[in-house]
PDB file of C-alpha atoms in Angstrom:
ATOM      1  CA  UNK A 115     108.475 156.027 163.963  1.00 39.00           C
ATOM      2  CA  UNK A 116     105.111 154.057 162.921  1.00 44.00           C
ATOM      3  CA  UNK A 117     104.870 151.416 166.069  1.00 52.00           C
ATOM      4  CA  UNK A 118     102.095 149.247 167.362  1.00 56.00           C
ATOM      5  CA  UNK A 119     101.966 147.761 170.418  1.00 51.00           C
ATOM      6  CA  UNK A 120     100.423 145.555 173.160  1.00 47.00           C
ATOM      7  CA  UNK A 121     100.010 146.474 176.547  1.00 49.00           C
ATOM      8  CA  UNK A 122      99.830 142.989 178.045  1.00 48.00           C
ATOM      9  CA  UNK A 123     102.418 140.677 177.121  1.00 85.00           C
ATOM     10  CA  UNK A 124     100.010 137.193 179.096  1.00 90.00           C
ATOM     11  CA  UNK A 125      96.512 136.959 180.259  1.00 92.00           C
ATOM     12  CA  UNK A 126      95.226 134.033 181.669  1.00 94.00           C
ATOM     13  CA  UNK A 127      91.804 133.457 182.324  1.00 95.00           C
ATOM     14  CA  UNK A 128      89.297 131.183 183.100  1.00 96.00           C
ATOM     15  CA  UNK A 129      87.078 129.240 180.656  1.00 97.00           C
ATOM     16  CA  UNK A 130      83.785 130.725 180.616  1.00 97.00           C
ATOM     17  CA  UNK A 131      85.283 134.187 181.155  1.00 96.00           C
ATOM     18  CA  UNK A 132      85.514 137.403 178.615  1.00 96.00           C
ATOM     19  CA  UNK A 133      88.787 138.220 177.552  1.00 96.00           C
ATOM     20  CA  UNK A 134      90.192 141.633 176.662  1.00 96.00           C
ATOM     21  CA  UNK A 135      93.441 142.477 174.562  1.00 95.00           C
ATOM     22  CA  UNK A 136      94.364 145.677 173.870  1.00 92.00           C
ATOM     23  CA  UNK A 137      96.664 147.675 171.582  1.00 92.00           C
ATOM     24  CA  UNK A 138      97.941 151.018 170.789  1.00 90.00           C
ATOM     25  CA  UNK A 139      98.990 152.207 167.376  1.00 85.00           C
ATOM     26  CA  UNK A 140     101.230 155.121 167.122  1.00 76.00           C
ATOM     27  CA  UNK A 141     100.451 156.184 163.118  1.00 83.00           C
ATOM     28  CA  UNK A 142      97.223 158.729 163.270  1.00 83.00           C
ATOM     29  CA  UNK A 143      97.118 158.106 159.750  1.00 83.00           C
ATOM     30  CA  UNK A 144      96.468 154.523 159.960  1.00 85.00           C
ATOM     31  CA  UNK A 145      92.730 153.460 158.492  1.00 85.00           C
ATOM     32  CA  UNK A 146      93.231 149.679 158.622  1.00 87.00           C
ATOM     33  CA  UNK A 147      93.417 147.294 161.467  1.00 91.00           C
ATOM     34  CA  UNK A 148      93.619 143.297 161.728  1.00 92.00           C
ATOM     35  CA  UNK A 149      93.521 141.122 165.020  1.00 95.00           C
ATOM     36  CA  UNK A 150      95.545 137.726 164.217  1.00 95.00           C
ATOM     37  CA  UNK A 151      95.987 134.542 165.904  1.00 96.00           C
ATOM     38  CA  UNK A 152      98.829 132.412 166.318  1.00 95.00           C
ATOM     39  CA  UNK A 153      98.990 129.115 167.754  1.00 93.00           C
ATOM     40  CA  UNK A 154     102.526 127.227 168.252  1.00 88.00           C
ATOM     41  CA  UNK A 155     103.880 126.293 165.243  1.00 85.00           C
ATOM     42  CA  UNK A 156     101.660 127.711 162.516  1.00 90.00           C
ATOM     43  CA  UNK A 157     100.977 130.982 160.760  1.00 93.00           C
ATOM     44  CA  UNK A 158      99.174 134.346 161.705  1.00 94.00           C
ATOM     45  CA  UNK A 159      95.201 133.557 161.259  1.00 94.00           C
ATOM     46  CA  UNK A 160      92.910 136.355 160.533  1.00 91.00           C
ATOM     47  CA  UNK A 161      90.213 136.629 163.209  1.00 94.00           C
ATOM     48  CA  UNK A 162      88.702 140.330 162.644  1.00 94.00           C
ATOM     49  CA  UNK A 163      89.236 143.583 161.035  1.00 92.00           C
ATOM     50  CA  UNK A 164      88.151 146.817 161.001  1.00 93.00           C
ATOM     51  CA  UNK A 165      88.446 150.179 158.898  1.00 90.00           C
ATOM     52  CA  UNK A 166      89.218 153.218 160.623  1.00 90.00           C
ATOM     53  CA  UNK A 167      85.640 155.117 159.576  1.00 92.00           C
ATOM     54  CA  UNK A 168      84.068 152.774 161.968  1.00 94.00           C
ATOM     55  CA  UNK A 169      84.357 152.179 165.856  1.00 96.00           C
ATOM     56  CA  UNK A 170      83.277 148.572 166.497  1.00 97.00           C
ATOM     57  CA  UNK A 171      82.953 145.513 164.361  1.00 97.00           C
ATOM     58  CA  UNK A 172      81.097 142.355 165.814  1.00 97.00           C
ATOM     59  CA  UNK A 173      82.016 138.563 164.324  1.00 94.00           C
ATOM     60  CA  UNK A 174      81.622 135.163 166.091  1.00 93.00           C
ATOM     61  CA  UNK A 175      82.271 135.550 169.476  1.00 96.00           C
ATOM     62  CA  UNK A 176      84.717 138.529 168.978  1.00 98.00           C
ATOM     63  CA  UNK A 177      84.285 142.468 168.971  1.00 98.00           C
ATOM     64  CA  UNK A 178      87.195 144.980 167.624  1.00 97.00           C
ATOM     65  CA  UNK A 179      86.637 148.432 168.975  1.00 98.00           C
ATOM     66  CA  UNK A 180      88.652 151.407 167.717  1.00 97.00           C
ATOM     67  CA  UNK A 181      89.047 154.392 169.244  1.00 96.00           C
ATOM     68  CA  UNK A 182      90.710 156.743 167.101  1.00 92.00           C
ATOM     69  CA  UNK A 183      91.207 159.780 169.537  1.00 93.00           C
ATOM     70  CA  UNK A 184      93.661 157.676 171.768  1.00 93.00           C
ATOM     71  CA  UNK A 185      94.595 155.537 169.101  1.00 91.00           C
ATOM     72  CA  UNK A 186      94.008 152.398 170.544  1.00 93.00           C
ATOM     73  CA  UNK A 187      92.311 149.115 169.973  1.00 94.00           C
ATOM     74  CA  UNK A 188      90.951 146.167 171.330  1.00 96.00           C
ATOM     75  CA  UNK A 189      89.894 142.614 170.516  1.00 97.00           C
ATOM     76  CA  UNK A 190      87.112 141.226 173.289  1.00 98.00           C
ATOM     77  CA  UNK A 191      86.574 137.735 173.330  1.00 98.00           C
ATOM     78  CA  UNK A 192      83.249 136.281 174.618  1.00 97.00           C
ATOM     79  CA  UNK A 193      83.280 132.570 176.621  1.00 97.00           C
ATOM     80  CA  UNK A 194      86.454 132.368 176.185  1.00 97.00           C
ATOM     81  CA  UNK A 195      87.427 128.740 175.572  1.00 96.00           C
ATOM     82  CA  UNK A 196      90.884 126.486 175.787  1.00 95.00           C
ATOM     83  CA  UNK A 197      91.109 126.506 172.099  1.00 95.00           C
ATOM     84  CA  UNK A 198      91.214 130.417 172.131  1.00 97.00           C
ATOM     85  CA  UNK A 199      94.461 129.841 173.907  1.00 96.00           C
ATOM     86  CA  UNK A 200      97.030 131.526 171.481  1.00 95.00           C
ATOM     87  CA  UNK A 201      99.111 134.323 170.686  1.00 95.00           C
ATOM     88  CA  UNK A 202      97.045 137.842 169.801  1.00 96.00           C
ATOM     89  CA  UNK A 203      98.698 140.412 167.405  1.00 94.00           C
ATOM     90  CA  UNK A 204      97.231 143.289 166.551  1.00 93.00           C
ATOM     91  CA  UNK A 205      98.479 144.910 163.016  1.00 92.00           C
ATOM     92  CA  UNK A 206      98.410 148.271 161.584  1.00 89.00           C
ATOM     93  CA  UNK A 207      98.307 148.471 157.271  1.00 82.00           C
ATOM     94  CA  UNK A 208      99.607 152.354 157.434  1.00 65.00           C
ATOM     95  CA  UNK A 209      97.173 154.971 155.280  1.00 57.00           C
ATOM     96  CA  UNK A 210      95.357 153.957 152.441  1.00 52.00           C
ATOM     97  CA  UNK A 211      97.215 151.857 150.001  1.00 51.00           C
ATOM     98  CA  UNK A 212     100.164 151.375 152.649  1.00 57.00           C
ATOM     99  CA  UNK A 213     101.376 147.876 151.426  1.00 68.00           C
ATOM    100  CA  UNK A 214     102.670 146.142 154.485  1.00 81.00           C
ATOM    101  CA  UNK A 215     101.128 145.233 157.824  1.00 87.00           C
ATOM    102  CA  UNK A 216     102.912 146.570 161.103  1.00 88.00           C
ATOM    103  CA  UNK A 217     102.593 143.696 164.309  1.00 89.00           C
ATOM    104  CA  UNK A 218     102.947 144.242 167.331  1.00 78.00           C
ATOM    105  CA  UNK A 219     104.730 141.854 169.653  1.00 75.00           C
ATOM    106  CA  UNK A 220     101.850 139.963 170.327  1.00 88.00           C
ATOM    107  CA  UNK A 221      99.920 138.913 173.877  1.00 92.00           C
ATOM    108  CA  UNK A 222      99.446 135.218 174.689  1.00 93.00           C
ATOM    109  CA  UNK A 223      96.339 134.406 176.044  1.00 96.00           C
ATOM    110  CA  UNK A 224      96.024 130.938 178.200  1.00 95.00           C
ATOM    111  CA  UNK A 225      92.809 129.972 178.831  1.00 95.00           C
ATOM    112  CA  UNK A 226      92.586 127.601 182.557  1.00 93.00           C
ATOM    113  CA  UNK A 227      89.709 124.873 181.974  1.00 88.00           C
TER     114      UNK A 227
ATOM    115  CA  UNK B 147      92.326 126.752 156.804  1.00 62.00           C
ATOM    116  CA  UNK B 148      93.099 129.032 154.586  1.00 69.00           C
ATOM    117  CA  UNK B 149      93.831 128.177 150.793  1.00 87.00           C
ATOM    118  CA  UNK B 150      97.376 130.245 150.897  1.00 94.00           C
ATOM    119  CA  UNK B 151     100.168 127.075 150.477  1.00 95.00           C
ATOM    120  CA  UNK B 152     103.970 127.205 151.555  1.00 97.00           C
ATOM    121  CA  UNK B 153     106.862 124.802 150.703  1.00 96.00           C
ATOM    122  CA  UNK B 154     108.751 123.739 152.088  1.00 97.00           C
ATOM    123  CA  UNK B 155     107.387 123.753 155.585  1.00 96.00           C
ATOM    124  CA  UNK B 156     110.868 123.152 157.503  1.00 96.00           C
ATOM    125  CA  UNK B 157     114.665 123.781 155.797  1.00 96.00           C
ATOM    126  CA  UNK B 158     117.637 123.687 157.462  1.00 98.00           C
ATOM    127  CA  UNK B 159     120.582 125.535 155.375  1.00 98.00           C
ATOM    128  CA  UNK B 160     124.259 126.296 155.846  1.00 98.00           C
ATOM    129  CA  UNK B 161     125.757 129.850 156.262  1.00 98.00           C
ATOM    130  CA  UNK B 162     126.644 131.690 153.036  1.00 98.00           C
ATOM    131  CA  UNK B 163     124.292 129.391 150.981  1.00 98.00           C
ATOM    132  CA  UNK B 164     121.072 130.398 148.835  1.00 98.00           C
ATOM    133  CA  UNK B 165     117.319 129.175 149.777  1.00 98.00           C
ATOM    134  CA  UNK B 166     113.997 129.520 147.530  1.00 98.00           C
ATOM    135  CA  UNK B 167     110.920 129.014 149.374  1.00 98.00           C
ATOM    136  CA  UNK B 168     107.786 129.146 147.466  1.00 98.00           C
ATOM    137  CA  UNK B 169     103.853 130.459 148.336  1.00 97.00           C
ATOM    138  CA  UNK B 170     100.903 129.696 146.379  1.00 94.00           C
ATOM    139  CA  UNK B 171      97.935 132.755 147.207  1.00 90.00           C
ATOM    140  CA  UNK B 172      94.527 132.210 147.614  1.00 86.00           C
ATOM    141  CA  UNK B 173      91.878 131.829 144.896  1.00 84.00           C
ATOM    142  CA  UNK B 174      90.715 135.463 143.923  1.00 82.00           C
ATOM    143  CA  UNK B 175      93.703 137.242 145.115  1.00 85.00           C
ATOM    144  CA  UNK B 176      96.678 139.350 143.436  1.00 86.00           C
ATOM    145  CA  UNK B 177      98.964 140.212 146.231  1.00 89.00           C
ATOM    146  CA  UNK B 178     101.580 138.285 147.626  1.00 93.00           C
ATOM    147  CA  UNK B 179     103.551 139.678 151.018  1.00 93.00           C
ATOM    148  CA  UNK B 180     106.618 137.862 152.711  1.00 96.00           C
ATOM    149  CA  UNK B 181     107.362 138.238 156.281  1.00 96.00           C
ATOM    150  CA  UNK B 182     109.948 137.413 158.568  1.00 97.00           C
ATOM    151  CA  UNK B 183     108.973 136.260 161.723  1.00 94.00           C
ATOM    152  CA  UNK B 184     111.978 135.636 164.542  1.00 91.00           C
ATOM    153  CA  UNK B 185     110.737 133.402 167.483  1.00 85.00           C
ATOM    154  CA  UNK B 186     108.558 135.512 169.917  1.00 83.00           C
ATOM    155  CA  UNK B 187     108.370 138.275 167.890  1.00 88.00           C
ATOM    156  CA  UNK B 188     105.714 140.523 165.631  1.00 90.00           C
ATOM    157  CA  UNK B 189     105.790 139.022 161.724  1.00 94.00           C
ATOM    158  CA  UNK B 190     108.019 141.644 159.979  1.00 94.00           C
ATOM    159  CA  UNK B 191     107.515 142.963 156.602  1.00 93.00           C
ATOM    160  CA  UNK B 192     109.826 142.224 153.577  1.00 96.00           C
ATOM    161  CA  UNK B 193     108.000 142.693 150.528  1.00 93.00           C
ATOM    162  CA  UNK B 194     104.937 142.739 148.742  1.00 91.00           C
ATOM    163  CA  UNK B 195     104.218 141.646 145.137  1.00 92.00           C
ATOM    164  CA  UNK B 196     101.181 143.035 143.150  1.00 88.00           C
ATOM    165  CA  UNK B 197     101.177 141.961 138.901  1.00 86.00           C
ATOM    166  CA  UNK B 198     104.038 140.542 139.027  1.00 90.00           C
ATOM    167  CA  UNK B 199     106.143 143.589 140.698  1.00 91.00           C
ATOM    168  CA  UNK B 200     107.298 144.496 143.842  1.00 90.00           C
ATOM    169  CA  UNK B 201     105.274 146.913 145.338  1.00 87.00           C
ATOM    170  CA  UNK B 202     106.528 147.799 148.264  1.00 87.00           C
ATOM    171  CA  UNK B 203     109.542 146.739 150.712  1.00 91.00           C
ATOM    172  CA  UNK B 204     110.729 146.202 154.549  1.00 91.00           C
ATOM    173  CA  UNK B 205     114.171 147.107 155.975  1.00 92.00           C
ATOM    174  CA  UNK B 206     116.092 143.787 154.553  1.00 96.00           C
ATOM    175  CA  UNK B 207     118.851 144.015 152.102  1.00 97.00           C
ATOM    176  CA  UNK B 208     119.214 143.258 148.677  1.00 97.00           C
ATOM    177  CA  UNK B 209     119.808 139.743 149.080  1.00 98.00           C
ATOM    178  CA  UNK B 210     116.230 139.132 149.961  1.00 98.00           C
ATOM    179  CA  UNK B 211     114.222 139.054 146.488  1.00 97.00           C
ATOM    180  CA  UNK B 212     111.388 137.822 145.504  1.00 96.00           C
ATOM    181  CA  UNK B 213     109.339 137.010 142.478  1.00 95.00           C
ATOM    182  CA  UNK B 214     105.532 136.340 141.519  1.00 95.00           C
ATOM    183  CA  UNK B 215     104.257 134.634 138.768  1.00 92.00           C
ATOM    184  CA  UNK B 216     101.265 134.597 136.153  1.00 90.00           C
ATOM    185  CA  UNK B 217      99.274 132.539 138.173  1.00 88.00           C
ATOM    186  CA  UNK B 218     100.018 134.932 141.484  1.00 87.00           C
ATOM    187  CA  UNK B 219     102.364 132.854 143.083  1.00 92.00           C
ATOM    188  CA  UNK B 220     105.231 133.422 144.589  1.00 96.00           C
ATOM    189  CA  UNK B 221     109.207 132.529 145.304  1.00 97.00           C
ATOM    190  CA  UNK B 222     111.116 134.599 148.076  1.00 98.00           C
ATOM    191  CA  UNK B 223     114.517 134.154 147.490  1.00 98.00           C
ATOM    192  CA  UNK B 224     117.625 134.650 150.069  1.00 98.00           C
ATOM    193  CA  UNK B 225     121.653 134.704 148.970  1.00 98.00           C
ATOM    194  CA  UNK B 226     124.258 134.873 151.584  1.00 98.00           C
ATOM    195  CA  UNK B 227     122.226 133.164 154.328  1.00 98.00           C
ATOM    196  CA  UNK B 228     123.318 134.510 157.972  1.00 98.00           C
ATOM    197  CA  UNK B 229     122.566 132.774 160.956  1.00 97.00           C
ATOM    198  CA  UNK B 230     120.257 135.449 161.683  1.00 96.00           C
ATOM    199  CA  UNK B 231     118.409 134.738 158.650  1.00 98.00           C
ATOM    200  CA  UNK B 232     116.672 131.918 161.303  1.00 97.00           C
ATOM    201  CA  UNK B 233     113.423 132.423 161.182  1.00 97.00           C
ATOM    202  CA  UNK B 234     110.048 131.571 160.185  1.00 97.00           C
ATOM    203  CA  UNK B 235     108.958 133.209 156.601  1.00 98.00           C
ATOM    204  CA  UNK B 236     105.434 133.875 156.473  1.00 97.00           C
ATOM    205  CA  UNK B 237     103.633 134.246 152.948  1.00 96.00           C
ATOM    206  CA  UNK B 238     100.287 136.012 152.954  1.00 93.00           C
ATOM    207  CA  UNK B 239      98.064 136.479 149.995  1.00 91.00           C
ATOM    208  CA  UNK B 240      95.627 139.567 149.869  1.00 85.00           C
ATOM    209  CA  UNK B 241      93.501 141.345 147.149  1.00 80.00           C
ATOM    210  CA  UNK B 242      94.672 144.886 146.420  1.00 73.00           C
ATOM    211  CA  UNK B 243      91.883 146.765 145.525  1.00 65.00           C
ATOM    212  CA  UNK B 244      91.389 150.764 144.934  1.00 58.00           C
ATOM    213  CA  UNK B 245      95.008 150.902 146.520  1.00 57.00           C
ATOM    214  CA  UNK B 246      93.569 149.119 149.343  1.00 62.00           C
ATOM    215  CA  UNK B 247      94.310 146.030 150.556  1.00 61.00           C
ATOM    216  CA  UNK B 248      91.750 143.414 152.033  1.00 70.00           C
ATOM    217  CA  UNK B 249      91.923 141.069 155.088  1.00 77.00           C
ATOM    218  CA  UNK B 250      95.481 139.085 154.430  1.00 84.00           C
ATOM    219  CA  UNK B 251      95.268 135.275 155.050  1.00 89.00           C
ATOM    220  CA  UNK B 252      99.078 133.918 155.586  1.00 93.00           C
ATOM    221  CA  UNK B 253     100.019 130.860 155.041  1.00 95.00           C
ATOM    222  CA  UNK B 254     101.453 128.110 157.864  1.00 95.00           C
ATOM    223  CA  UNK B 255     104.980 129.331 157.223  1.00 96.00           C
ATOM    224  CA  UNK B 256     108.483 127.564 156.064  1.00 97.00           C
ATOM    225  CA  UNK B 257     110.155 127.363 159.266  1.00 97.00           C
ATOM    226  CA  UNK B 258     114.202 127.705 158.136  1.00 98.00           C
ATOM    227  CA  UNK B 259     117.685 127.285 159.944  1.00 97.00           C
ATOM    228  CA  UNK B 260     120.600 128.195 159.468  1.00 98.00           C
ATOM    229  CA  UNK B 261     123.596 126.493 160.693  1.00 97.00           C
TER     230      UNK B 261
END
């Protein structure tokens, strides 16, 4: 079945540092892709998305890349800082007019001042 | 912050009893989605409301149901509650838009037990 998944379950890095999270999504026929953030006790929050007719998206401090021929995707994280410390899901919304976002398990980043 | 409002935000409940929790979407948007999210896991779909209908559904049963209202709100109602039914419910609001939907900003969650 449809799956998507992290390959890192912790990272821990050092402020300053770039961080990397990565994901692989098992539906070819996804075209929709959302990077989330968690932090204890409160809901998903949307960091960065991308559509599956492009390759990389830039926003503040964060880049999604997609590469479609291995099906996998990545969130980078520039100067990473202690308040990036959180839980990273990436999340699959299926083909085109697919109502419901697949998560993974999620990653948990911890950022070391 | 986003402008996507859950109540209550914690609820403890006994087995075999019914809950209601309630989600108020952002400004702008049409779609309301519920999600189940058990501790250290991946959010998990249950529905998805669009105009007042469901438009789509997870794997739960029947006694998960839901509602959304005029105003695009939203009530996701539970009978029976399990002890599994622990969990914390997730309400995010979206825009569906040529059978697409945009980014999906959730809410902070009602956070229930069941005892």
């Amino acid at each position: 079945g449809e799956s998507v998944g992290l390959h890192l379950p912790t990272l821990s890095v050092q402020e300053g540092d770039n961080s990397i999270i990565n994901c692989a999504y098992s539906n070819s026929a996804s075209d929709y892709f959302i990077w989330y953030k968690q932090e204890s006790g409160k809901g998903p929050q949307f960091i960065i998305d991308i559509r599956s007719n492009m390759d990389k998206r830039q926003g503040q401090r964060v880049t999604v890349l997609l590469n479609k021929t291995v099906k996998h995707l990545s969130l980078q994280i520039a100067a990473t800082q202690p308040g990036d410390s959180a839980v990273y899901f990436c999340a699959e919304n299926g083909e085109g007019g697919s109502e419901k976002l697949v998560f993974g398990k999620g990653m948990k980043l911890t950022v070391n001042p | 912050e986003t402008g996507v409002t859950q109540s209550p935000t914690h609820l403890i409940k006994t087995r075999g009893q019914q809950v209601t929790l309630r989600c108020s979407s952002q400004s702008g948007h049409n779609t309301v989605s519920w999600y189940q999210q058990a501790l250290g896991q991946g959010p998990q779909f249950i529905f998805q409301y669009y105009r007042e209908e469901e438009n789509g559904r997870g794997n739960f049963p029947p006694r998960f149901s839901g509602l959304q209202f005029p105003n695009y709100s939203s009530e996701l109602n539970v009978n029976a509650l399990e002890l599994d039914d622990s969990a914390l419910y997730l309400c995010a609001s979206s825009r569906l838009w040529d059978r697409r939907n945009t980014e999906a900003f959730f809410g902070q969650g009602t956070r229930l037990t069941v005892v």
